[in-house]
Amino acid sequence: MSIEFRLYDNRTPFQKDPVQSRRERNPEAADTKRNQGTGVRSEKDSKETASMPRMIERIAHPANLETACRKVKANKGSAGVDGMGVEELSEYMEAHKEEISNGLLKGTYKPQPARRVYIPKPNGKKRPLGIPTVVDRVIQQAVSQQLSQVYEPVFSEYSYGFRPDRSAQQAVLQAMVYLNEGYDWIVDLDIEKFFDRVNQDKLISIIREQMNESEVLGLIRKFLKAGVMENGVKQKTEEGTPQGGPLSPLLANIYLDKFDKELEKRGLRFVRYADDCIIFTKSEKAAHRVMASVISWLKRKLFLTASAEKTRVVRPTKGKFLGFTFWKGSDGWKCRPHDDSKKRLKEKIRSVTVRRKAAAIPLAVTFTRINQIMRGWINYYRIGAMSMWLKETFGPWMRHRVRVVILKQWKRRGTIFTNLWKLNGRISHPFPKSYVFAQSMTHCGWYRLGNNEVVNMILNPHILSLKRKDRPGLVDPWKYYSCA
């Protein structure tokens, strides 16, 4: 007897539908999810809704605006088109809070255009951002705080980007769960210019399914249509949701939640972080079939185009997700930083240790910056395997560059000898004075001098890590990764 399956469904006959499993775990929540957007309300829902303030009232409430103001100030950021900085925000909000609140309630609040800036991308291109004014950022944050309460309960559990108590690391760990279940073919989906191509009418229509308040929908549309100011010229924003404001990530998740629900309905294994999505199958044939199907669905339903160059079917070892790649050990699939991520770390350290620049500033500044870069990078990639790379490759390379900077600051060969001789007594097997002198006086370039035997052994990881009055110690990346 043969059993025919749907082409896009990777489940075996004995696997439960994820949606059905969730309904069994929490039938009341599942019914709520099923009824949302359909106009079906329980008697309990109707009574609760009648007693609750309208969404626009919750947004405009002084306590909500005050919380939003604190978050905008904490996030800092540059000024918008009006030039007002976050340091002026509290005073302005205190003086105009009633005016702003009334403007929101009456629908007369009008956002200003965002200031267009460009930031470099890892591939050398530039990403356009729209920086709203600090006041508009407060209003966007106030909207996001209330709208999140509607959407967080219904978002997919496999969506990890820009959500409370969720992270990129959790997304990568979930990907490894799928790989170790045997779903080791990946559809690496890349949506072309997603934030610039969001269909605004479709977005408003999707929001209306969950929250049909004209005042709030109108306010969101105003932000979408506010435009951007570039070189003193206002440009219309007829499509997209400009990156740079607090509301944009939530709107992106709302838009792509339709895609999440479609993948769940099909029983597919997937992980999404903002517009970065990977889908897992058990065979190459199934992966190609799924890829063709989801590309078509995105085009028809959400008016989004998948990049023909970047969307592909890959094996885990050839893929890249949120800066990680995957490898298979004797006890299953694991993750580690992608080579591109390692390269970017080295580029950052290289920029801080350029000899001519670094030699002209206090060593404390250089050490502090290096420590910040390394700690931030290691904290992000900590779930990945990188112990040997940090110990045998990156650590020695980084310390070599630091030693060259130190020697360059000492400048004269006589000073180099004097300082090395002082430190020589701190190592377990000190060098003879004549040998330290000979190595210090070697006529070679700074880079070679920084790696000779004496300099390498005296300015060792332990000596560099010691904290002094005039500077912090240099963090050993391998120890920081191993001990934390």
GROMACS .gro file of C-alpha atoms in nm:
model
  484
    1MET     CA    1   0.000   0.000   0.000
    2SER     CA    2   0.144   0.339  -0.096
    3ILE     CA    3   0.090   0.663   0.089
    4GLU     CA    4   0.101   0.992  -0.098
    5PHE     CA    5   0.234   1.296   0.087
    6ARG     CA    6   0.211   1.663   0.007
    7LEU     CA    7   0.518   1.772  -0.192
    8TYR     CA    8   0.614   2.039   0.056
    9ASP     CA    9   0.568   1.830   0.370
   10ASN     CA   10   0.880   1.671   0.525
   11ARG     CA   11   0.697   1.492   0.807
   12THR     CA   12   0.683   1.116   0.827
   13PRO     CA   13   0.337   0.957   0.880
   14PHE     CA   14   0.420   0.927   1.250
   15GLN     CA   15   0.526   1.287   1.317
   16LYS     CA   16   0.275   1.520   1.473
   17ASP     CA   17   0.181   1.841   1.299
   18PRO     CA   18   0.354   2.122   1.497
   19VAL     CA   19   0.030   2.320   1.502
   20GLN     CA   20  -0.165   2.018   1.628
   21SER     CA   21   0.100   1.949   1.895
   22ARG     CA   22   0.079   2.306   2.019
   23ARG     CA   23  -0.302   2.282   2.032
   24GLU     CA   24  -0.277   1.965   2.244
   25ARG     CA   25  -0.036   2.132   2.487
   26ASN     CA   26  -0.251   2.442   2.531
   27PRO     CA   27  -0.594   2.408   2.367
   28GLU     CA   28  -0.723   2.742   2.500
   29ALA     CA   29  -0.425   2.934   2.359
   30ALA     CA   30  -0.452   2.743   2.031
   31ASP     CA   31  -0.821   2.835   2.000
   32THR     CA   32  -0.735   3.198   2.066
   33LYS     CA   33  -0.473   3.187   1.791
   34ARG     CA   34  -0.715   3.021   1.554
   35ASN     CA   35  -0.987   3.278   1.619
   36GLN     CA   36  -0.764   3.586   1.597
   37GLY     CA   37  -0.815   3.774   1.275
   38THR     CA   38  -1.133   3.583   1.188
   39GLY     CA   39  -1.383   3.797   1.377
   40VAL     CA   40  -1.463   3.505   1.611
   41ARG     CA   41  -1.471   3.610   1.976
   42SER     CA   42  -1.553   3.422   2.290
   43GLU     CA   43  -1.787   3.579   2.546
   44LYS     CA   44  -1.488   3.621   2.779
   45ASP     CA   45  -1.288   3.801   2.508
   46SER     CA   46  -1.577   4.038   2.438
   47LYS     CA   47  -1.614   4.138   2.806
   48GLU     CA   48  -1.238   4.190   2.847
   49THR     CA   49  -1.216   4.397   2.529
   50ALA     CA   50  -1.506   4.618   2.637
   51SER     CA   51  -1.337   4.699   2.969
   52MET     CA   52  -0.990   4.765   2.823
   53PRO     CA   53  -0.878   5.111   2.705
   54ARG     CA   54  -0.841   5.148   2.332
   55MET     CA   55  -0.496   5.085   2.188
   56ILE     CA   56  -0.444   5.453   2.101
   57GLU     CA   57  -0.527   5.547   2.461
   58ARG     CA   58  -0.269   5.300   2.591
   59ILE     CA   59  -0.012   5.437   2.347
   60ALA     CA   60  -0.079   5.799   2.446
   61HIS     CA   61  -0.087   5.727   2.820
   62PRO     CA   62   0.177   5.934   3.009
   63ALA     CA   63   0.325   5.625   3.177
   64ASN     CA   64   0.372   5.451   2.841
   65LEU     CA   65   0.530   5.761   2.688
   66GLU     CA   66   0.759   5.799   2.988
   67THR     CA   67   0.878   5.438   2.956
   68ALA     CA   68   0.935   5.491   2.584
   69CYS     CA   69   1.133   5.808   2.655
   70ARG     CA   70   1.362   5.622   2.898
   71LYS     CA   71   1.431   5.348   2.644
   72VAL     CA   72   1.511   5.596   2.366
   73LYS     CA   73   1.752   5.778   2.598
   74ALA     CA   74   1.915   5.449   2.699
   75ASN     CA   75   1.965   5.352   2.334
   76LYS     CA   76   2.121   5.693   2.265
   77GLY     CA   77   2.174   5.731   1.890
   78SER     CA   78   2.222   6.036   1.672
   79ALA     CA   79   1.984   6.325   1.609
   80GLY     CA   80   1.718   6.332   1.339
   81VAL     CA   81   1.644   6.609   1.088
   82ASP     CA   82   1.561   6.861   1.364
   83GLY     CA   83   1.902   6.826   1.529
   84MET     CA   84   1.761   6.746   1.875
   85GLY     CA   85   1.973   6.498   2.071
   86VAL     CA   86   1.866   6.251   2.339
   87GLU     CA   87   2.018   6.474   2.608
   88GLU     CA   88   1.744   6.732   2.534
   89LEU     CA   89   1.463   6.478   2.517
   90SER     CA   90   1.343   6.465   2.880
   91GLU     CA   91   1.305   6.841   2.905
   92TYR     CA   92   1.118   6.858   2.574
   93MET     CA   93   0.882   6.572   2.662
   94GLU     CA   94   0.806   6.723   3.002
   95ALA     CA   95   0.715   7.056   2.841
   96HIS     CA   96   0.509   6.907   2.556
   97LYS     CA   97   0.369   6.579   2.695
   98GLU     CA   98   0.006   6.696   2.695
   99GLU     CA   99   0.036   6.836   2.344
  100ILE     CA  100   0.190   6.512   2.216
  101SER     CA  101  -0.062   6.292   2.397
  102ASN     CA  102  -0.358   6.495   2.267
  103GLY     CA  103  -0.213   6.491   1.916
  104LEU     CA  104  -0.199   6.112   1.925
  105LEU     CA  105  -0.555   6.081   2.056
  106LYS     CA  106  -0.696   6.326   1.801
  107GLY     CA  107  -0.495   6.186   1.511
  108THR     CA  108  -0.320   6.518   1.443
  109TYR     CA  109   0.033   6.404   1.532
  110LYS     CA  110   0.255   6.423   1.223
  111PRO     CA  111   0.599   6.257   1.218
  112GLN     CA  112   0.891   6.434   1.056
  113PRO     CA  113   1.096   6.273   0.775
  114ALA     CA  114   1.377   6.044   0.883
  115ARG     CA  115   1.737   6.146   0.824
  116ARG     CA  116   1.903   5.921   0.567
  117VAL     CA  117   2.238   5.774   0.663
  118TYR     CA  118   2.436   5.483   0.522
  119ILE     CA  119   2.636   5.227   0.717
  120PRO     CA  120   2.886   4.982   0.563
  121LYS     CA  121   2.788   4.617   0.518
  122PRO     CA  122   3.034   4.326   0.546
  123ASN     CA  123   3.021   4.275   0.167
  124GLY     CA  124   3.142   4.629   0.103
  125LYS     CA  125   2.803   4.770   0.011
  126LYS     CA  126   2.613   5.024   0.220
  127ARG     CA  127   2.289   4.975   0.412
  128PRO     CA  128   2.047   5.270   0.410
  129LEU     CA  129   1.902   5.373   0.746
  130GLY     CA  130   1.634   5.626   0.828
  131ILE     CA  131   1.703   5.801   1.160
  132PRO     CA  132   1.378   5.951   1.300
  133THR     CA  133   1.384   6.253   1.529
  134VAL     CA  134   1.420   6.165   1.896
  135VAL     CA  135   1.056   6.263   1.961
  136ASP     CA  136   0.937   6.042   1.675
  137ARG     CA  137   1.151   5.763   1.819
  138VAL     CA  138   0.965   5.800   2.149
  139ILE     CA  139   0.628   5.772   1.973
  140GLN     CA  140   0.745   5.472   1.770
  141GLN     CA  141   0.870   5.307   2.088
  142ALA     CA  142   0.537   5.380   2.259
  143VAL     CA  143   0.350   5.216   1.970
  144SER     CA  144   0.589   4.919   1.970
  145GLN     CA  145   0.544   4.862   2.345
  146GLN     CA  146   0.167   4.829   2.312
  147LEU     CA  147   0.154   4.653   1.976
  148SER     CA  148   0.405   4.394   2.099
  149GLN     CA  149   0.158   4.288   2.368
  150VAL     CA  150  -0.087   4.195   2.092
  151TYR     CA  151   0.160   4.009   1.874
  152GLU     CA  152   0.411   3.844   2.106
  153PRO     CA  153   0.161   3.574   2.216
  154VAL     CA  154   0.084   3.479   1.856
  155PHE     CA  155   0.428   3.502   1.694
  156SER     CA  156   0.593   3.176   1.591
  157GLU     CA  157   0.817   3.008   1.845
  158TYR     CA  158   1.073   2.972   1.566
  159SER     CA  159   1.106   3.348   1.512
  160TYR     CA  160   1.396   3.488   1.715
  161GLY     CA  161   1.485   3.833   1.582
  162PHE     CA  162   1.408   4.154   1.775
  163ARG     CA  163   1.190   3.981   2.031
  164PRO     CA  164   1.209   3.994   2.412
  165ASP     CA  165   1.406   3.713   2.578
  166ARG     CA  166   1.516   3.576   2.240
  167SER     CA  167   1.853   3.588   2.072
  168ALA     CA  168   2.058   3.493   1.770
  169GLN     CA  169   2.229   3.225   1.978
  170GLN     CA  170   1.893   3.058   2.052
  171ALA     CA  171   1.819   3.056   1.679
  172VAL     CA  172   2.151   2.884   1.605
  173LEU     CA  173   2.094   2.628   1.882
  174GLN     CA  174   1.750   2.548   1.738
  175ALA     CA  175   1.911   2.500   1.398
  176MET     CA  176   2.145   2.242   1.554
  177VAL     CA  177   1.846   2.060   1.701
  178TYR     CA  178   1.708   2.013   1.349
  179LEU     CA  179   2.047   1.905   1.212
  180ASN     CA  180   2.085   1.642   1.482
  181GLU     CA  181   1.735   1.514   1.404
  182GLY     CA  182   1.857   1.432   1.053
  183TYR     CA  183   1.734   1.744   0.871
  184ASP     CA  184   2.075   1.822   0.726
  185TRP     CA  185   1.984   1.987   0.395
  186ILE     CA  186   1.930   2.362   0.422
  187VAL     CA  187   1.732   2.609   0.214
  188ASP     CA  188   1.919   2.935   0.275
  189LEU     CA  189   1.656   3.198   0.195
  190ASP     CA  190   1.764   3.553   0.119
  191ILE     CA  191   1.486   3.809   0.067
  192GLU     CA  192   1.602   4.087  -0.162
  193LYS     CA  193   1.607   4.429   0.008
  194PHE     CA  194   1.336   4.318   0.248
  195PHE     CA  195   1.303   4.635   0.459
  196ASP     CA  196   1.290   4.847   0.143
  197ARG     CA  197   1.034   4.625  -0.032
  198VAL     CA  198   0.766   4.568   0.233
  199ASN     CA  199   0.428   4.641   0.075
  200GLN     CA  200   0.278   4.903   0.305
  201ASP     CA  201  -0.085   4.836   0.213
  202LYS     CA  202  -0.036   4.466   0.274
  203LEU     CA  203   0.130   4.540   0.608
  204ILE     CA  204  -0.160   4.757   0.724
  205SER     CA  205  -0.401   4.486   0.610
  206ILE     CA  206  -0.214   4.225   0.815
  207ILE     CA  207  -0.215   4.446   1.126
  208ARG     CA  208  -0.587   4.513   1.082
  209GLU     CA  209  -0.655   4.140   1.124
  210GLN     CA  210  -0.536   4.156   1.486
  211MET     CA  211  -0.592   4.520   1.579
  212ASN     CA  212  -0.855   4.716   1.386
  213GLU     CA  213  -0.827   5.067   1.535
  214SER     CA  214  -0.825   5.335   1.269
  215GLU     CA  215  -0.629   5.582   1.485
  216VAL     CA  216  -0.341   5.338   1.539
  217LEU     CA  217  -0.341   5.216   1.180
  218GLY     CA  218  -0.339   5.576   1.064
  219LEU     CA  219  -0.045   5.657   1.292
  220ILE     CA  220   0.155   5.360   1.164
  221ARG     CA  221   0.081   5.461   0.805
  222LYS     CA  222   0.202   5.815   0.883
  223PHE     CA  223   0.535   5.675   0.999
  224LEU     CA  224   0.561   5.460   0.687
  225LYS     CA  225   0.482   5.758   0.463
  226ALA     CA  226   0.691   6.015   0.653
  227GLY     CA  227   0.968   5.998   0.393
  228VAL     CA  228   1.342   6.043   0.432
  229MET     CA  229   1.557   6.354   0.407
  230GLU     CA  230   1.876   6.313   0.206
  231ASN     CA  231   2.106   6.603   0.119
  232GLY     CA  232   1.831   6.847   0.212
  233VAL     CA  233   1.577   6.688  -0.024
  234LYS     CA  234   1.272   6.499   0.105
  235GLN     CA  235   1.214   6.166  -0.067
  236LYS     CA  236   0.883   5.981  -0.055
  237THR     CA  237   0.864   5.633   0.097
  238GLU     CA  238   0.591   5.458  -0.099
  239GLU     CA  239   0.713   5.113   0.002
  240GLY     CA  240   0.923   4.958   0.274
  241THR     CA  241   0.964   5.021   0.644
  242PRO     CA  242   1.287   5.221   0.688
  243GLN     CA  243   1.542   5.068   0.924
  244GLY     CA  244   1.656   5.290   1.206
  245GLY     CA  245   1.342   5.342   1.415
  246PRO     CA  246   1.218   5.136   1.713
  247LEU     CA  247   0.899   5.034   1.533
  248SER     CA  248   1.058   4.891   1.219
  249PRO     CA  249   1.172   4.554   1.365
  250LEU     CA  250   0.825   4.480   1.504
  251LEU     CA  251   0.657   4.569   1.174
  252ALA     CA  252   0.901   4.338   0.995
  253ASN     CA  253   0.813   4.050   1.227
  254ILE     CA  254   0.440   4.117   1.183
  255TYR     CA  255   0.480   4.110   0.805
  256LEU     CA  256   0.684   3.788   0.801
  257ASP     CA  257   0.467   3.616   1.062
  258LYS     CA  258   0.238   3.522   0.773
  259PHE     CA  259   0.534   3.338   0.622
  260ASP     CA  260   0.609   3.166   0.954
  261LYS     CA  261   0.251   3.045   0.981
  262GLU     CA  262   0.263   2.909   0.626
  263LEU     CA  263   0.581   2.713   0.701
  264GLU     CA  264   0.426   2.579   1.022
  265LYS     CA  265   0.113   2.477   0.835
  266ARG     CA  266   0.328   2.278   0.596
  267GLY     CA  267   0.507   2.108   0.885
  268LEU     CA  268   0.847   2.242   0.782
  269ARG     CA  269   1.142   2.285   1.016
  270PHE     CA  270   1.270   2.641   1.002
  271VAL     CA  271   1.441   2.916   1.198
  272ARG     CA  272   1.393   3.285   1.125
  273TYR     CA  273   1.581   3.583   1.261
  274ALA     CA  274   1.426   3.901   1.113
  275ASP     CA  275   1.461   3.857   0.735
  276ASP     CA  276   1.726   3.583   0.771
  277CYS     CA  277   1.555   3.243   0.735
  278ILE     CA  278   1.676   2.887   0.686
  279ILE     CA  279   1.456   2.583   0.625
  280PHE     CA  280   1.564   2.224   0.696
  281THR     CA  281   1.483   1.908   0.501
  282LYS     CA  282   1.609   1.550   0.494
  283SER     CA  283   1.708   1.534   0.128
  284GLU     CA  284   1.846   1.756  -0.146
  285LYS     CA  285   1.545   1.684  -0.365
  286ALA     CA  286   1.302   1.794  -0.093
  287ALA     CA  287   1.509   2.107  -0.031
  288HIS     CA  288   1.490   2.217  -0.395
  289ARG     CA  289   1.117   2.145  -0.399
  290VAL     CA  290   1.062   2.351  -0.083
  291MET     CA  291   1.278   2.635  -0.213
  292ALA     CA  292   1.078   2.667  -0.534
  293SER     CA  293   0.752   2.652  -0.342
  294VAL     CA  294   0.834   2.916  -0.077
  295ILE     CA  295   0.986   3.155  -0.332
  296SER     CA  296   0.660   3.140  -0.527
  297TRP     CA  297   0.452   3.187  -0.210
  298LEU     CA  298   0.650   3.493  -0.099
  299LYS     CA  299   0.604   3.653  -0.440
  300ARG     CA  300   0.230   3.583  -0.458
  301LYS     CA  301   0.128   3.650  -0.099
  302LEU     CA  302   0.374   3.905   0.041
  303PHE     CA  303   0.506   4.062  -0.282
  304LEU     CA  304   0.863   3.980  -0.182
  305THR     CA  305   1.140   3.857  -0.411
  306ALA     CA  306   1.402   3.604  -0.310
  307SER     CA  307   1.753   3.683  -0.429
  308ALA     CA  308   1.837   3.456  -0.722
  309GLU     CA  309   2.208   3.473  -0.636
  310LYS     CA  310   2.194   3.421  -0.260
  311THR     CA  311   1.895   3.188  -0.213
  312ARG     CA  312   2.029   2.835  -0.244
  313VAL     CA  313   2.027   2.479  -0.119
  314VAL     CA  314   2.340   2.400   0.085
  315ARG     CA  315   2.489   2.148   0.316
  316PRO     CA  316   2.534   2.274   0.673
  317THR     CA  317   2.914   2.293   0.641
  318LYS     CA  318   2.882   2.529   0.342
  319GLY     CA  319   2.613   2.753   0.490
  320LYS     CA  320   2.628   3.066   0.699
  321PHE     CA  321   2.362   3.171   0.950
  322LEU     CA  322   2.390   3.474   1.177
  323GLY     CA  323   2.769   3.462   1.150
  324PHE     CA  324   2.792   3.089   1.233
  325THR     CA  325   2.856   2.780   1.027
  326PHE     CA  326   2.814   2.413   1.121
  327TRP     CA  327   3.037   2.108   1.139
  328LYS     CA  328   2.979   1.746   1.233
  329GLY     CA  329   3.178   1.584   1.510
  330SER     CA  330   3.170   1.233   1.650
  331ASP     CA  331   2.882   1.328   1.879
  332GLY     CA  332   2.672   1.522   1.629
  333TRP     CA  333   2.641   1.861   1.466
  334LYS     CA  334   2.801   2.165   1.628
  335CYS     CA  335   2.847   2.530   1.537
  336ARG     CA  336   3.144   2.762   1.514
  337PRO     CA  337   3.213   3.115   1.390
  338HIS     CA  338   3.216   3.138   1.012
  339ASP     CA  339   3.548   3.225   0.848
  340ASP     CA  340   3.399   3.560   0.741
  341SER     CA  341   3.323   3.639   1.106
  342LYS     CA  342   3.681   3.559   1.207
  343LYS     CA  343   3.809   3.775   0.924
  344ARG     CA  344   3.599   4.072   1.038
  345LEU     CA  345   3.731   4.034   1.395
  346LYS     CA  346   4.088   4.046   1.268
  347GLU     CA  347   4.008   4.351   1.056
  348LYS     CA  348   3.879   4.533   1.364
  349ILE     CA  349   4.188   4.444   1.568
  350ARG     CA  350   4.410   4.541   1.275
  351SER     CA  351   4.245   4.884   1.255
  352VAL     CA  352   4.316   4.946   1.625
  353THR     CA  353   4.680   4.832   1.604
  354VAL     CA  354   4.799   5.022   1.297
  355ARG     CA  355   5.156   5.103   1.406
  356ARG     CA  356   5.171   5.470   1.315
  357LYS     CA  357   4.835   5.554   1.474
  358ALA     CA  358   4.852   5.325   1.778
  359ALA     CA  359   5.206   5.437   1.868
  360ALA     CA  360   5.083   5.796   1.899
  361ILE     CA  361   4.813   5.728   2.158
  362PRO     CA  362   4.834   5.591   2.515
  363LEU     CA  363   4.858   5.214   2.542
  364ALA     CA  364   4.560   5.226   2.781
  365VAL     CA  365   4.337   5.344   2.495
  366THR     CA  366   4.459   5.068   2.263
  367PHE     CA  367   4.424   4.794   2.527
  368THR     CA  368   4.077   4.913   2.626
  369ARG     CA  369   3.955   4.913   2.267
  370ILE     CA  370   4.103   4.569   2.193
  371ASN     CA  371   3.945   4.426   2.510
  372GLN     CA  372   3.605   4.570   2.417
  373ILE     CA  373   3.621   4.425   2.066
  374MET     CA  374   3.733   4.080   2.182
  375ARG     CA  375   3.486   4.051   2.469
  376GLY     CA  376   3.195   4.155   2.249
  377TRP     CA  377   3.291   3.913   1.973
  378ILE     CA  378   3.355   3.618   2.204
  379ASN     CA  379   3.034   3.679   2.399
  380TYR     CA  380   2.831   3.664   2.077
  381TYR     CA  381   3.003   3.351   1.940
  382ARG     CA  382   3.051   3.176   2.277
  383ILE     CA  383   2.816   2.889   2.187
  384GLY     CA  384   3.047   2.799   1.899
  385ALA     CA  385   3.360   2.584   1.906
  386MET     CA  386   3.667   2.809   1.874
  387SER     CA  387   3.904   2.718   2.158
  388MET     CA  388   4.196   2.602   1.941
  389TRP     CA  389   4.158   2.893   1.698
  390LEU     CA  390   4.168   3.146   1.981
  391LYS     CA  391   4.463   2.975   2.150
  392GLU     CA  392   4.684   2.886   1.855
  393THR     CA  393   4.590   3.128   1.578
  394PHE     CA  394   4.411   3.446   1.681
  395GLY     CA  395   4.568   3.499   2.025
  396PRO     CA  396   4.933   3.483   1.908
  397TRP     CA  397   4.853   3.698   1.602
  398MET     CA  398   4.683   3.965   1.813
  399ARG     CA  399   4.960   3.975   2.075
  400HIS     CA  400   5.224   4.003   1.803
  401ARG     CA  401   5.055   4.319   1.675
  402VAL     CA  402   5.035   4.455   2.030
  403ARG     CA  403   5.406   4.387   2.090
  404VAL     CA  404   5.492   4.578   1.773
  405VAL     CA  405   5.290   4.877   1.899
  406ILE     CA  406   5.471   4.865   2.236
  407LEU     CA  407   5.813   4.851   2.069
  408LYS     CA  408   5.718   5.136   1.840
  409GLN     CA  409   5.624   5.345   2.146
  410TRP     CA  410   5.959   5.267   2.309
  411LYS     CA  411   6.120   5.388   1.982
  412ARG     CA  412   6.495   5.373   2.053
  413ARG     CA  413   6.682   5.044   2.068
  414GLY     CA  414   6.843   5.145   2.395
  415THR     CA  415   6.502   5.207   2.552
  416ILE     CA  416   6.379   4.875   2.415
  417PHE     CA  417   6.673   4.694   2.578
  418THR     CA  418   6.624   4.875   2.912
  419ASN     CA  419   6.252   4.793   2.931
  420LEU     CA  420   6.295   4.433   2.818
  421TRP     CA  421   6.572   4.380   3.074
  422LYS     CA  422   6.348   4.509   3.354
  423LEU     CA  423   6.075   4.265   3.255
  424ASN     CA  424   6.318   3.977   3.196
  425GLY     CA  425   6.334   3.901   3.568
  426ARG     CA  426   5.960   3.827   3.577
  427ILE     CA  427   5.973   3.526   3.346
  428SER     CA  428   6.043   3.173   3.470
  429HIS     CA  429   6.363   3.126   3.266
  430PRO     CA  430   6.530   3.467   3.225
  431PHE     CA  431   6.764   3.532   2.933
  432PRO     CA  432   7.128   3.636   2.983
  433LYS     CA  433   7.176   4.012   2.971
  434SER     CA  434   7.404   3.990   2.669
  435TYR     CA  435   7.142   3.796   2.473
  436VAL     CA  436   6.865   4.045   2.557
  437PHE     CA  437   7.099   4.326   2.448
  438ALA     CA  438   7.188   4.153   2.120
  439GLN     CA  439   6.826   4.080   2.033
  440SER     CA  440   6.718   4.434   2.122
  441MET     CA  441   6.982   4.583   1.892
  442THR     CA  442   6.897   4.360   1.596
  443HIS     CA  443   6.868   4.567   1.278
  444CYS     CA  444   6.533   4.449   1.147
  445GLY     CA  445   6.189   4.595   1.091
  446TRP     CA  446   5.938   4.649   1.371
  447TYR     CA  447   5.722   4.355   1.262
  448ARG     CA  448   6.012   4.106   1.275
  449LEU     CA  449   6.145   4.252   1.598
  450GLY     CA  450   5.802   4.204   1.757
  451ASN     CA  451   5.826   3.831   1.695
  452ASN     CA  452   6.184   3.751   1.789
  453GLU     CA  453   6.250   3.506   2.070
  454VAL     CA  454   6.333   3.754   2.346
  455VAL     CA  455   6.049   3.997   2.276
  456ASN     CA  456   5.804   3.709   2.237
  457MET     CA  457   5.903   3.542   2.565
  458ILE     CA  458   5.934   3.857   2.777
  459LEU     CA  459   5.618   4.028   2.649
  460ASN     CA  460   5.426   3.703   2.698
  461PRO     CA  461   5.049   3.666   2.751
  462HIS     CA  462   5.085   3.681   3.130
  463ILE     CA  463   5.295   4.001   3.130
  464LEU     CA  464   5.058   4.169   2.884
  465SER     CA  465   4.755   4.068   3.093
  466LEU     CA  466   4.885   4.235   3.410
  467LYS     CA  467   4.694   4.547   3.508
  468ARG     CA  468   4.905   4.855   3.570
  469LYS     CA  469   4.835   5.203   3.703
  470ASP     CA  470   4.849   5.356   3.357
  471ARG     CA  471   4.658   5.090   3.164
  472PRO     CA  472   4.434   4.782   3.195
  473GLY     CA  473   4.566   4.434   3.128
  474LEU     CA  474   4.525   4.284   2.783
  475VAL     CA  475   4.256   4.015   2.785
  476ASP     CA  476   4.373   3.670   2.678
  477PRO     CA  477   4.097   3.566   2.433
  478TRP     CA  478   4.142   3.193   2.494
  479LYS     CA  479   4.122   3.228   2.874
  480TYR     CA  480   3.824   3.463   2.849
  481TYR     CA  481   3.641   3.211   2.630
  482SER     CA  482   3.737   2.910   2.845
  483CYS     CA  483   3.669   3.055   3.190
  484ALA     CA  484   3.348   3.254   3.142
   0.00000   0.00000   0.00000
